[in-house]
Amino acid sequence: MSQISSGPRVIVALDYPDADAALAVASRLNPSQCRLKVGFELFVSAGPALIERLHALDFQVFLDLKFHDIPNTVAGACRAAARLGVWMVNVHAAGGRPMMAAAREALESVVTTGQRPLLIAVTVLTSMDEADLAGCGVNRTVPEQAHYLAALTHAAGLDGVVCSAHEAGALKSAFGEPFLRVTPGIRPADAALGDQKRVMTPGEAICLGSSHLVIGRPVTQAHDPAAVLTAINQEIAAAA
Ligand code: C5P
């Protein structure tokens, strides 16, 4: 199986302010059950040293820094990410096709043996609705804009997109495998919603076309995170 389709489909979001808190949760999880996502807050606070420590625990890491800048600058950031050996990194599709192509070329230029990091692009942030898009001068519905940016991402040769699970099915039909649909906003049936509004269960998201699920608090704030992950993976296996 390729790196794209193999391995756990759950990516646990380590949304913590410092390395100690993140490592305390990571040490209670099993790399055979999940990958880990490191975002802005944790990376700005804990830096590359934390990524090395997560790798030492055998986890694959999604570095979720959503690069969006001129192509040369984004290419440099992607080279730095590839040198860290992360499993996945992302950019904003709204940065345009030349920026995405430069990001992809940069990753390939660094990794000469083994697999380069997977590169995916954020389509429309799930916090945005049609009025927010209009406020940015975009006169499309959210599904239309997500499809438009996913097409741009696909044409630029990236490995997939971050999107809402509500859009994953349409994007899977349009672009097929192995183009990834990485979806946040997932809640097991008995979990608290927190600040997420349009949520889906893990089984529903997989049925609708998500390839990977980003799940934070339902796992990280559980009394027994490993048991919650086991139940989620069983639900995914039953739905797949
Ligand atoms: O705790 P929870 O499961 O809500 O965490 C979801 C994770 O996915 C967070 O790291 C959040 O920043 C991220 N995310 C999201 N919605 C998006 C993009 C990313 O919730 N559209």
XYZ file of C-alpha atoms and ligand atoms in Angstrom:
261
model
C 0.000 0.000 0.000
C 1.249 3.522 -0.691
C 2.050 6.009 2.027
C -1.036 7.928 0.900
C -3.580 5.235 1.698
C -1.900 3.305 4.490
C -1.749 3.842 8.240
C -4.223 5.217 10.762
C -6.941 7.503 9.422
C -7.310 9.480 12.635
C -5.109 12.542 13.145
C -5.253 13.731 16.756
C -4.992 17.530 17.076
C -2.532 18.430 19.839
C -4.011 21.844 20.574
C -1.846 22.686 23.595
C 0.176 25.749 24.598
C 3.413 23.932 25.394
C 5.443 20.774 24.851
C 4.856 19.255 28.286
C 1.081 19.215 27.902
C 1.313 17.851 24.353
C 3.791 15.124 25.310
C 1.679 14.095 28.307
C -1.191 13.265 25.946
C 1.024 11.783 23.217
C 2.555 9.379 25.724
C -0.931 7.972 26.389
C -1.577 7.302 22.672
C -0.335 4.571 20.349
C 1.232 5.425 16.948
C -0.547 2.423 15.427
C -3.876 4.112 16.240
C -3.323 7.700 15.130
C -1.109 10.390 13.696
C -0.630 13.708 15.490
C -1.324 17.258 14.317
C 0.820 20.152 15.511
C -0.639 23.578 14.798
C 0.327 27.228 15.229
C 0.146 27.595 18.990
C 2.127 24.498 19.843
C 4.717 24.951 17.095
C 5.331 28.606 17.899
C 5.767 27.657 21.545
C 7.641 24.350 21.314
C 9.274 24.420 17.856
C 11.135 21.725 15.931
C 12.386 20.108 19.152
C 8.854 18.940 19.902
C 8.500 17.408 16.431
C 11.704 15.455 17.091
C 10.335 14.194 20.398
C 7.059 13.086 18.785
C 9.070 11.292 16.079
C 11.111 9.606 18.817
C 7.794 8.242 20.163
C 7.237 6.824 16.624
C 4.387 9.163 15.692
C 3.919 10.574 12.207
C 3.258 14.305 12.367
C 0.988 16.595 10.346
C 2.557 20.062 10.609
C -0.555 22.242 10.266
C 0.904 25.705 9.623
C -1.238 26.590 6.555
C 1.487 28.432 4.647
C 0.200 31.324 2.481
C 2.792 33.719 1.060
C 4.723 34.377 -2.139
C 5.922 31.158 -3.841
C 9.591 31.612 -2.878
C 8.771 32.087 0.801
C 6.357 29.150 0.942
C 8.876 26.953 -0.868
C 11.464 27.781 1.796
C 9.041 26.953 4.606
C 8.203 23.632 2.928
C 11.887 22.761 2.569
C 12.316 23.388 6.293
C 9.304 21.164 7.043
C 10.693 18.390 4.836
C 14.002 18.552 6.692
C 12.068 17.975 9.916
C 10.789 14.733 8.392
C 7.094 15.425 8.966
C 4.501 13.135 7.376
C 2.216 15.916 6.131
C 2.310 19.688 5.696
C -0.226 22.159 4.313
C -0.723 25.470 2.510
C -3.744 27.636 1.684
C -5.097 26.866 -1.784
C -6.034 30.560 -2.019
C -2.294 31.237 -2.381
C -2.719 30.139 -6.000
C -1.378 27.511 -8.346
C 2.196 28.888 -8.687
C 2.546 28.983 -4.895
C 1.279 25.408 -4.543
C 3.501 24.150 -7.369
C 6.528 25.822 -5.760
C 5.656 24.157 -2.443
C 5.468 20.741 -4.041
C 8.731 21.162 -5.958
C 10.453 22.321 -2.776
C 9.407 19.181 -0.897
C 10.675 16.963 -3.681
C 13.987 18.795 -3.841
C 14.782 18.064 -0.201
C 13.787 14.419 0.070
C 16.090 12.340 -2.093
C 15.455 8.986 -0.423
C 12.211 7.711 1.041
C 8.937 9.583 0.936
C 8.565 13.338 0.815
C 5.953 14.842 3.176
C 2.423 14.754 1.836
C 1.262 18.218 0.787
C -2.368 19.239 1.114
C -4.174 22.568 0.773
C -6.888 24.205 2.834
C -9.925 24.987 0.671
C -12.507 27.010 2.622
C -12.080 27.254 6.386
C -15.078 25.607 8.017
C -15.467 28.708 10.159
C -16.451 30.659 7.007
C -19.930 30.935 5.529
C -21.150 32.509 2.308
C -21.312 35.993 3.859
C -17.658 35.691 4.946
C -16.676 34.638 1.417
C -18.596 37.600 -0.018
C -16.768 39.829 2.451
C -13.514 38.656 0.858
C -14.862 39.404 -2.616
C -15.697 35.781 -3.441
C -19.184 35.452 -4.930
C -19.556 31.681 -4.794
C -21.286 29.396 -2.335
C -19.037 27.521 0.114
C -19.330 24.179 -1.796
C -18.626 25.956 -5.107
C -15.549 27.702 -3.701
C -14.310 24.496 -2.037
C -14.647 22.677 -5.368
C -12.940 25.506 -7.247
C -9.961 25.532 -4.870
C -9.778 21.727 -4.780
C -9.550 21.713 -8.596
C -6.709 24.235 -8.404
C -4.990 22.072 -5.786
C -5.391 18.939 -7.888
C -4.052 20.716 -10.989
C -1.002 21.876 -9.023
C -0.174 18.225 -8.241
C -0.801 18.276 -4.506
C -1.891 15.206 -2.542
C -5.260 16.452 -1.318
C -7.238 19.036 0.582
C -8.480 20.014 4.005
C -12.238 20.394 3.688
C -15.495 19.920 5.547
C -16.769 16.342 5.650
C -19.918 17.795 4.070
C -17.884 18.466 0.900
C -15.737 15.320 0.982
C -18.121 13.165 -1.068
C -18.379 15.626 -3.949
C -14.604 16.118 -3.982
C -14.004 12.348 -3.910
C -16.331 11.951 -6.925
C -14.666 14.808 -8.783
C -10.996 13.990 -8.155
C -11.010 10.315 -7.083
C -8.298 8.500 -5.190
C -5.592 8.965 -4.044
C -6.451 12.692 -3.686
C -6.963 13.055 0.085
C -9.929 14.634 1.908
C -8.746 15.535 5.410
C -11.694 16.653 7.523
C -11.994 18.287 10.958
C -15.279 18.877 12.805
C -15.659 15.211 13.829
C -17.481 14.188 16.980
C -18.267 10.654 18.191
C -22.007 10.381 18.896
C -21.598 10.796 22.661
C -18.949 13.589 22.614
C -19.369 17.257 23.537
C -19.539 19.618 20.545
C -17.332 22.330 22.079
C -17.188 25.211 19.602
C -17.786 23.006 16.540
C -21.196 23.502 14.917
C -21.687 21.343 11.816
C -20.230 18.110 13.138
C -20.284 14.524 11.892
C -19.524 11.206 13.535
C -16.398 9.312 12.424
C -18.502 6.659 10.684
C -20.608 9.236 8.825
C -17.528 11.148 7.670
C -15.842 8.000 6.324
C -19.057 6.927 4.560
C -19.376 10.337 2.946
C -15.822 10.322 1.597
C -13.327 11.596 4.184
C -9.934 9.910 3.855
C -8.550 11.178 7.192
C -10.272 12.604 10.270
C -8.807 15.402 12.390
C -10.080 14.916 15.934
C -8.957 16.945 18.930
C -10.812 17.328 22.190
C -12.964 14.163 22.050
C -9.655 12.254 22.326
C -7.298 14.629 24.127
C -9.751 15.535 26.889
C -11.067 12.031 27.440
C -10.496 10.231 30.728
C -9.006 7.360 28.685
C -7.792 8.765 25.305
C -6.573 5.370 24.053
C -9.953 3.734 24.708
C -11.769 6.533 22.844
C -9.367 6.116 19.913
C -9.954 2.356 19.863
C -13.709 2.921 19.684
C -13.288 5.529 16.904
C -11.066 3.172 14.893
C -13.621 0.375 15.286
C -16.349 2.712 14.024
C -14.139 3.681 11.042
C -13.380 0.048 10.222
C -17.078 -0.781 10.298
C -17.907 2.173 8.029
C -15.070 1.746 5.510
O -11.011 19.639 19.286
P -11.500 19.571 17.861
O -11.829 18.162 17.410
O -12.616 20.536 17.565
O -10.217 20.035 17.019
C -10.289 20.210 15.627
C -8.966 20.594 15.079
O -9.123 20.820 13.680
C -8.381 21.869 15.653
O -6.950 21.744 15.643
C -8.826 22.932 14.681
O -7.949 24.019 14.627
C -8.763 22.144 13.371
N -9.600 22.685 12.322
C -10.965 22.857 12.449
N -11.685 23.372 11.400
C -11.053 23.709 10.263
C -9.687 23.523 10.122
C -8.981 22.999 11.187
O -11.545 22.544 13.475
N -11.740 24.144 9.253
